[in-house]
Amino acid sequence: MPTSAFTIPTVDISSYLHNPDSPAAQEIVSQIRHACRNSGFFQIVGHGIPRALQESVLASARIFFSLPFDEKVRLKAAVGRGYEIIGGQTLQPGTKPDMKEGFFVGPETQDTDPPYKDFRHPNRWPPESVLSPNKFKLPILQYRARLCSLALIVMHILADGLPDGNRNIFEDFCKDPLAVIRLLHYPPQPNLDDKDQLGAGAHTDFGAITLLLQDEKGGLQVQNQESGDWIDVSPNPDAYVVNVGDMLEMWTKSEYKSNVHRVINTSGAHRYSVPFFFDGNLDYVLSPLDGSSDKGITVEEFMNQRYQRTYAK
Ligand SMILES: O=C(O)CCC(=O)C(=O)O
Ligand SMILES: [Fe+2]
């Protein structure tokens, strides 16, 4: 276990974007490497995603979730696409279903005829008469494309920080990746004394990395595994919260930690957030980077196992 104090640093990555081989960029790599080995969480600023685009995606979330339930539920789809009702997922076994609703958007696919393979279902979009594409589909797709590029850079930073420092080690994994935007809405929790009711129950993320945009309401907490304390991740409108997921922890043999987090919306108001899950190429075979001989597993198998645990059959 790391001996240094639990930390979720905020790192300005602009020097890395400018020149990944500069001394300033190497300092960024070392700060992020430290965070990944310690809490598994950090925040990035200087990432280059325009504020206006972030605002338009949060606005899309507000407008979508305020639609009548019947319009939303029509867009219910397979895991990882379309609408997910309040209580549709239970991230923490033994607690009540999560008090959040969601809308997932993955890659746009040309192949629109069923049967669909897992994680390759087409996106679902509200009809134009209900929600104009200018207010929903287009900003979300534009945002998703920008986040895909940013995630590749974060993967480079993480690769630079591994013991053999090979920046291209994740290259094949990052080709044609499963990368999913999830709009989330957490209604105000009616009874904060009910410890079994969380917005998102305690969990670790399944994939490689998550880049989270959160509004100003707060409620995300990360657990210090040594003390058991829950640490608030205070909202910073300029920052993405980045965390390591289970796949990367397994792959790096716990060099990088996938840490437990949860959401409790204590603000008394509606909270919106937009995680972006970067999960890599579905056909890629994962086996620990240190060359130890564990049997490989594809990204698709890995993600299936994780998702199945959190959705009622
Ligand atoms: O809404 C948030 O702040 C975090 C959501 C989350 O942890 C998740 O969707 O995995
Ligand atoms: Fe999460």
Tab-separated table of C-alpha atoms and ligand atoms in Angstrom:
chain	number	residue	atom	x	y	z
A	1	MET	CA	0.000	0.000	0.000
A	2	PRO	CA	1.218	3.523	-0.669
A	3	THR	CA	2.526	5.190	2.460
A	4	SER	CA	1.996	8.803	1.418
A	5	ALA	CA	-1.163	10.728	2.370
A	6	PHE	CA	-4.302	10.151	0.360
A	7	THR	CA	-4.386	12.680	-2.447
A	8	ILE	CA	-6.573	13.693	-5.399
A	9	PRO	CA	-4.351	16.299	-7.060
A	10	THR	CA	-5.421	18.814	-9.687
A	11	VAL	CA	-2.942	18.774	-12.549
A	12	ASP	CA	-2.672	21.306	-15.385
A	13	ILE	CA	-1.928	19.164	-18.453
A	14	SER	CA	-1.504	22.035	-20.949
A	15	SER	CA	2.298	21.614	-21.140
A	16	TYR	CA	1.847	17.958	-22.053
A	17	LEU	CA	-0.609	18.892	-24.822
A	18	HIS	CA	1.914	21.411	-26.087
A	19	ASN	CA	4.979	19.149	-26.021
A	20	PRO	CA	4.819	15.719	-24.366
A	21	ASP	CA	8.616	15.457	-24.291
A	22	SER	CA	9.300	18.692	-22.424
A	23	PRO	CA	10.529	18.681	-18.797
A	24	ALA	CA	7.217	20.325	-17.769
A	25	ALA	CA	5.341	17.448	-19.424
A	26	GLN	CA	7.437	14.907	-17.536
A	27	GLU	CA	6.496	16.635	-14.280
A	28	ILE	CA	2.825	16.187	-15.235
A	29	VAL	CA	3.449	12.478	-15.915
A	30	SER	CA	5.030	12.078	-12.526
A	31	GLN	CA	2.177	13.839	-10.668
A	32	ILE	CA	-0.423	11.736	-12.445
A	33	ARG	CA	1.548	8.536	-11.929
A	34	HIS	CA	1.651	9.339	-8.216
A	35	ALA	CA	-2.113	9.921	-8.121
A	36	CYS	CA	-2.813	6.654	-9.958
A	37	ARG	CA	-0.677	4.717	-7.491
A	38	ASN	CA	-2.229	6.476	-4.499
A	39	SER	CA	-5.957	7.299	-4.744
A	40	GLY	CA	-6.544	6.312	-8.382
A	41	PHE	CA	-8.174	9.747	-8.856
A	42	PHE	CA	-6.955	13.127	-10.083
A	43	GLN	CA	-8.444	16.202	-11.700
A	44	ILE	CA	-7.156	17.748	-14.915
A	45	VAL	CA	-7.318	21.381	-15.968
A	46	GLY	CA	-5.772	22.936	-19.078
A	47	HIS	CA	-7.384	20.120	-21.120
A	48	GLY	CA	-8.584	22.303	-23.994
A	49	ILE	CA	-12.262	21.266	-24.012
A	50	PRO	CA	-14.273	24.480	-24.504
A	51	ARG	CA	-16.463	25.523	-21.603
A	52	ALA	CA	-19.319	26.279	-24.016
A	53	LEU	CA	-19.327	22.673	-25.247
A	54	GLN	CA	-19.390	21.359	-21.686
A	55	GLU	CA	-22.270	23.719	-20.864
A	56	SER	CA	-24.220	22.577	-23.894
A	57	VAL	CA	-23.875	18.928	-22.875
A	58	LEU	CA	-25.034	19.682	-19.331
A	59	ALA	CA	-27.926	21.660	-20.834
A	60	SER	CA	-28.758	18.652	-23.038
A	61	ALA	CA	-28.904	16.491	-19.920
A	62	ARG	CA	-31.249	18.916	-18.132
A	63	ILE	CA	-33.583	19.197	-21.088
A	64	PHE	CA	-33.653	15.445	-21.745
A	65	PHE	CA	-34.358	14.379	-18.174
A	66	SER	CA	-37.154	16.948	-17.874
A	67	LEU	CA	-39.065	15.182	-20.706
A	68	PRO	CA	-42.178	13.194	-19.729
A	69	PHE	CA	-41.336	9.707	-18.476
A	70	ASP	CA	-43.148	8.116	-21.452
A	71	GLU	CA	-40.873	9.866	-23.938
A	72	LYS	CA	-37.765	8.785	-22.065
A	73	VAL	CA	-38.763	5.209	-21.462
A	74	ARG	CA	-39.369	4.725	-25.173
A	75	LEU	CA	-35.609	5.133	-25.554
A	76	LYS	CA	-34.784	2.270	-23.214
A	77	ALA	CA	-32.243	0.014	-24.905
A	78	ALA	CA	-29.517	-2.497	-24.240
A	79	VAL	CA	-26.900	-1.997	-21.536
A	80	GLY	CA	-24.704	0.922	-22.482
A	81	ARG	CA	-27.168	2.617	-24.873
A	82	GLY	CA	-30.246	4.778	-24.491
A	83	TYR	CA	-32.310	5.567	-21.429
A	84	GLU	CA	-31.938	3.969	-18.016
A	85	ILE	CA	-34.743	4.515	-15.490
A	86	ILE	CA	-34.282	5.677	-11.911
A	87	GLY	CA	-33.342	2.613	-9.880
A	88	GLY	CA	-32.287	0.706	-13.018
A	89	GLN	CA	-28.862	-0.053	-11.578
A	90	THR	CA	-27.643	-1.080	-8.132
A	91	LEU	CA	-23.953	-0.308	-7.939
A	92	GLN	CA	-23.601	-1.291	-4.293
A	93	PRO	CA	-24.987	-4.752	-3.496
A	94	GLY	CA	-27.208	-4.743	-0.410
A	95	THR	CA	-28.380	-1.145	-0.808
A	96	LYS	CA	-31.486	0.231	-2.511
A	97	PRO	CA	-31.282	0.725	-6.285
A	98	ASP	CA	-29.399	3.897	-7.239
A	99	MET	CA	-31.373	7.135	-7.239
A	100	LYS	CA	-30.224	8.265	-10.640
A	101	GLU	CA	-31.438	8.066	-14.218
A	102	GLY	CA	-29.139	7.962	-17.207
A	103	PHE	CA	-28.785	8.186	-20.944
A	104	PHE	CA	-25.934	6.381	-22.687
A	105	VAL	CA	-24.395	7.325	-26.022
A	106	GLY	CA	-21.746	5.167	-27.665
A	107	PRO	CA	-20.153	5.249	-31.091
A	108	GLU	CA	-22.574	5.946	-33.962
A	109	THR	CA	-22.787	2.743	-35.938
A	110	GLN	CA	-23.644	2.223	-39.604
A	111	ASP	CA	-24.764	-1.323	-38.980
A	112	THR	CA	-28.367	-0.786	-37.860
A	113	ASP	CA	-29.952	-4.188	-38.404
A	114	PRO	CA	-30.489	-6.528	-35.463
A	115	PRO	CA	-29.324	-8.821	-33.988
A	116	TYR	CA	-26.758	-6.555	-32.357
A	117	LYS	CA	-23.676	-7.798	-30.619
A	118	ASP	CA	-23.046	-6.770	-27.013
A	119	PHE	CA	-21.939	-3.143	-26.711
A	120	ARG	CA	-22.549	-2.598	-30.434
A	121	HIS	CA	-26.172	-1.563	-30.311
A	122	PRO	CA	-27.084	1.592	-32.191
A	123	ASN	CA	-27.626	4.804	-30.277
A	124	ARG	CA	-31.182	5.821	-29.477
A	125	TRP	CA	-32.217	9.421	-30.105
A	126	PRO	CA	-35.429	11.242	-29.255
A	127	PRO	CA	-37.543	12.074	-32.338
A	128	GLU	CA	-36.899	15.558	-33.717
A	129	SER	CA	-40.439	16.581	-32.788
A	130	VAL	CA	-39.588	15.914	-29.127
A	131	LEU	CA	-36.028	17.228	-28.927
A	132	SER	CA	-34.219	19.084	-31.678
A	133	PRO	CA	-30.901	17.440	-32.713
A	134	ASN	CA	-29.289	20.874	-32.307
A	135	LYS	CA	-30.067	20.754	-28.625
A	136	PHE	CA	-29.252	17.138	-27.985
A	137	LYS	CA	-27.787	14.738	-30.526
A	138	LEU	CA	-25.312	17.115	-32.162
A	139	PRO	CA	-23.720	18.653	-29.057
A	140	ILE	CA	-23.464	15.204	-27.469
A	141	LEU	CA	-21.745	13.669	-30.509
A	142	GLN	CA	-19.426	16.655	-30.815
A	143	TYR	CA	-18.577	16.429	-27.127
A	144	ARG	CA	-18.006	12.678	-27.338
A	145	ALA	CA	-15.567	13.117	-30.222
A	146	ARG	CA	-13.564	15.703	-28.257
A	147	LEU	CA	-13.474	13.485	-25.192
A	148	CYS	CA	-12.215	10.543	-27.266
A	149	SER	CA	-9.205	12.655	-28.272
A	150	LEU	CA	-8.615	13.824	-24.723
A	151	ALA	CA	-8.823	10.250	-23.420
A	152	LEU	CA	-6.085	9.180	-25.864
A	153	ILE	CA	-3.816	11.856	-24.443
A	154	VAL	CA	-4.561	10.779	-20.884
A	155	MET	CA	-3.752	7.184	-21.915
A	156	HIS	CA	-0.392	8.430	-23.236
A	157	ILE	CA	0.310	10.173	-19.938
A	158	LEU	CA	-0.552	6.973	-18.067
A	159	ALA	CA	1.662	4.909	-20.391
A	160	ASP	CA	4.553	7.338	-19.864
A	161	GLY	CA	4.153	6.827	-16.125
A	162	LEU	CA	4.435	3.033	-16.186
A	163	PRO	CA	7.761	1.449	-15.220
A	164	ASP	CA	8.978	0.902	-18.787
A	165	GLY	CA	7.604	4.286	-19.934
A	166	ASN	CA	6.534	3.151	-23.422
A	167	ARG	CA	4.074	5.789	-24.642
A	168	ASN	CA	2.596	3.510	-27.294
A	169	ILE	CA	1.904	0.532	-25.091
A	170	PHE	CA	-1.859	1.131	-25.258
A	171	GLU	CA	-1.941	1.840	-28.982
A	172	ASP	CA	-3.813	-1.273	-30.184
A	173	PHE	CA	-6.143	-1.096	-27.200
A	174	CYS	CA	-7.094	2.470	-28.158
A	175	LYS	CA	-7.979	1.668	-31.796
A	176	ASP	CA	-11.722	1.868	-32.521
A	177	PRO	CA	-12.506	2.014	-28.801
A	178	LEU	CA	-15.731	1.456	-26.937
A	179	ALA	CA	-16.138	4.912	-25.438
A	180	VAL	CA	-19.444	5.825	-23.895
A	181	ILE	CA	-20.915	9.086	-22.689
A	182	ARG	CA	-23.417	8.773	-19.881
A	183	LEU	CA	-25.687	11.676	-19.033
A	184	LEU	CA	-26.756	11.350	-15.413
A	185	HIS	CA	-29.450	13.009	-13.329
A	186	TYR	CA	-29.617	12.665	-9.552
A	187	PRO	CA	-32.872	13.992	-8.089
A	188	PRO	CA	-32.580	15.502	-4.597
A	189	GLN	CA	-32.557	12.641	-2.104
A	190	PRO	CA	-35.809	12.746	-0.095
A	191	ASN	CA	-34.391	11.283	3.111
A	192	LEU	CA	-30.738	11.828	3.853
A	193	ASP	CA	-30.974	9.687	6.992
A	194	ASP	CA	-31.622	6.628	4.832
A	195	LYS	CA	-28.087	5.250	4.552
A	196	ASP	CA	-29.236	2.515	2.161
A	197	GLN	CA	-30.309	5.025	-0.456
A	198	LEU	CA	-27.470	6.435	-2.514
A	199	GLY	CA	-27.409	8.339	-5.781
A	200	ALA	CA	-24.729	5.956	-7.042
A	201	GLY	CA	-23.753	3.194	-4.627
A	202	ALA	CA	-20.122	2.571	-3.747
A	203	HIS	CA	-18.361	1.016	-6.745
A	204	THR	CA	-15.263	0.997	-8.856
A	205	ASP	CA	-15.466	1.797	-12.560
A	206	PHE	CA	-15.200	-1.149	-14.908
A	207	GLY	CA	-13.112	0.030	-17.821
A	208	ALA	CA	-9.782	1.731	-18.408
A	209	ILE	CA	-10.356	5.370	-17.454
A	210	THR	CA	-13.293	7.662	-16.729
A	211	LEU	CA	-13.346	11.409	-17.398
A	212	LEU	CA	-16.128	13.035	-15.423
A	213	LEU	CA	-17.782	16.399	-15.941
A	214	GLN	CA	-19.868	17.296	-12.893
A	215	ASP	CA	-22.077	20.307	-12.263
A	216	GLU	CA	-21.626	22.553	-9.229
A	217	LYS	CA	-23.839	20.578	-6.830
A	218	GLY	CA	-21.200	18.182	-5.476
A	219	GLY	CA	-21.854	14.755	-4.029
A	220	LEU	CA	-19.051	12.629	-5.482
A	221	GLN	CA	-16.939	10.953	-2.805
A	222	VAL	CA	-13.852	8.752	-3.040
A	223	GLN	CA	-12.879	6.319	-0.318
A	224	ASN	CA	-9.512	6.362	1.377
A	225	GLN	CA	-8.930	2.621	1.590
A	226	GLU	CA	-6.585	2.881	4.594
A	227	SER	CA	-8.869	4.897	6.884
A	228	GLY	CA	-12.245	4.076	5.306
A	229	ASP	CA	-13.016	7.847	5.163
A	230	TRP	CA	-15.037	9.288	2.294
A	231	ILE	CA	-13.346	12.274	0.662
A	232	ASP	CA	-15.476	14.840	-1.219
A	233	VAL	CA	-14.374	15.649	-4.747
A	234	SER	CA	-15.350	19.308	-4.779
A	235	PRO	CA	-16.753	20.510	-8.096
A	236	ASN	CA	-14.342	22.571	-10.181
A	237	PRO	CA	-15.978	23.824	-13.400
A	238	ASP	CA	-12.596	23.925	-15.135
A	239	ALA	CA	-11.641	20.370	-14.277
A	240	TYR	CA	-12.349	16.800	-15.309
A	241	VAL	CA	-12.243	14.232	-12.571
A	242	VAL	CA	-10.234	11.321	-13.984
A	243	ASN	CA	-10.106	7.885	-12.426
A	244	VAL	CA	-8.573	4.529	-13.147
A	245	GLY	CA	-11.014	1.649	-13.729
A	246	ASP	CA	-10.803	-2.066	-12.934
A	247	MET	CA	-9.523	-3.024	-16.365
A	248	LEU	CA	-6.485	-0.802	-16.072
A	249	GLU	CA	-5.862	-1.936	-12.505
A	250	MET	CA	-5.891	-5.574	-13.597
A	251	TRP	CA	-3.797	-4.829	-16.646
A	252	THR	CA	-1.140	-2.933	-14.713
A	253	LYS	CA	-1.156	-5.513	-11.907
A	254	SER	CA	-2.382	-2.862	-9.446
A	255	GLU	CA	0.395	-0.425	-10.293
A	256	TYR	CA	-2.548	1.893	-10.971
A	257	LYS	CA	-5.475	1.683	-8.550
A	258	SER	CA	-9.176	1.515	-9.359
A	259	ASN	CA	-10.725	3.137	-6.327
A	260	VAL	CA	-14.146	2.982	-4.692
A	261	HIS	CA	-16.401	6.003	-5.086
A	262	ARG	CA	-20.082	6.880	-4.686
A	263	VAL	CA	-22.505	9.759	-5.115
A	264	ILE	CA	-24.914	11.119	-2.526
A	265	ASN	CA	-26.815	14.185	-3.675
A	266	THR	CA	-27.155	16.121	-0.432
A	267	SER	CA	-27.573	19.475	-2.223
A	268	GLY	CA	-31.368	19.502	-2.086
A	269	ALA	CA	-31.347	20.311	-5.819
A	270	HIS	CA	-31.100	18.297	-9.020
A	271	ARG	CA	-27.556	17.201	-9.828
A	272	TYR	CA	-26.290	16.472	-13.354
A	273	SER	CA	-23.036	14.851	-14.363
A	274	VAL	CA	-21.540	13.428	-17.544
A	275	PRO	CA	-19.017	10.620	-17.150
A	276	PHE	CA	-17.135	9.462	-20.231
A	277	PHE	CA	-16.003	5.856	-20.017
A	278	PHE	CA	-13.038	4.883	-22.141
A	279	ASP	CA	-12.994	1.107	-22.360
A	280	GLY	CA	-10.846	0.299	-25.383
A	281	ASN	CA	-11.189	-2.022	-28.352
A	282	LEU	CA	-13.725	-4.782	-27.636
A	283	ASP	CA	-11.638	-7.474	-29.365
A	284	TYR	CA	-8.402	-6.541	-27.627
A	285	VAL	CA	-7.013	-9.323	-25.432
A	286	LEU	CA	-5.971	-8.072	-22.005
A	287	SER	CA	-3.203	-9.760	-20.108
A	288	PRO	CA	-0.995	-8.151	-17.475
A	289	LEU	CA	1.569	-5.773	-18.941
A	290	ASP	CA	4.380	-7.236	-16.853
A	291	GLY	CA	4.202	-10.399	-18.991
A	292	SER	CA	3.091	-12.674	-16.167
A	293	SER	CA	1.253	-15.614	-17.613
A	294	ASP	CA	-2.377	-15.042	-16.535
A	295	LYS	CA	-4.863	-16.118	-19.173
A	296	GLY	CA	-5.942	-13.285	-21.450
A	297	ILE	CA	-9.498	-11.982	-21.525
A	298	THR	CA	-11.026	-9.757	-24.175
A	299	VAL	CA	-12.261	-6.273	-23.343
A	300	GLU	CA	-15.744	-7.457	-24.314
A	301	GLU	CA	-15.677	-10.391	-21.871
A	302	PHE	CA	-14.281	-8.198	-19.125
A	303	MET	CA	-16.957	-5.514	-19.567
A	304	ASN	CA	-19.754	-8.076	-19.772
A	305	GLN	CA	-18.720	-9.613	-16.475
A	306	ARG	CA	-18.681	-6.238	-14.752
A	307	TYR	CA	-21.968	-4.921	-16.118
A	308	GLN	CA	-23.848	-8.126	-15.286
A	309	ARG	CA	-23.088	-7.727	-11.606
A	310	THR	CA	-24.924	-4.401	-11.346
A	311	TYR	CA	-28.132	-4.968	-13.317
A	312	ALA	CA	-30.984	-7.140	-12.133
A	313	LYS	CA	-31.601	-9.994	-14.584
B	1	LIG	O1	-21.994	11.211	-11.216
B	1	LIG	C1	-20.851	11.114	-10.774
B	1	LIG	O2	-20.274	12.079	-10.243
B	1	LIG	C2	-20.107	9.807	-10.812
B	1	LIG	C3	-20.799	8.736	-11.584
B	1	LIG	C4	-20.054	7.450	-11.546
B	1	LIG	O3	-19.267	7.190	-10.683
B	1	LIG	C5	-20.270	6.459	-12.617
B	1	LIG	O4	-21.191	6.634	-13.450
B	1	LIG	O5	-19.501	5.486	-12.663
B	2	FE	FE	-18.073	5.531	-11.220
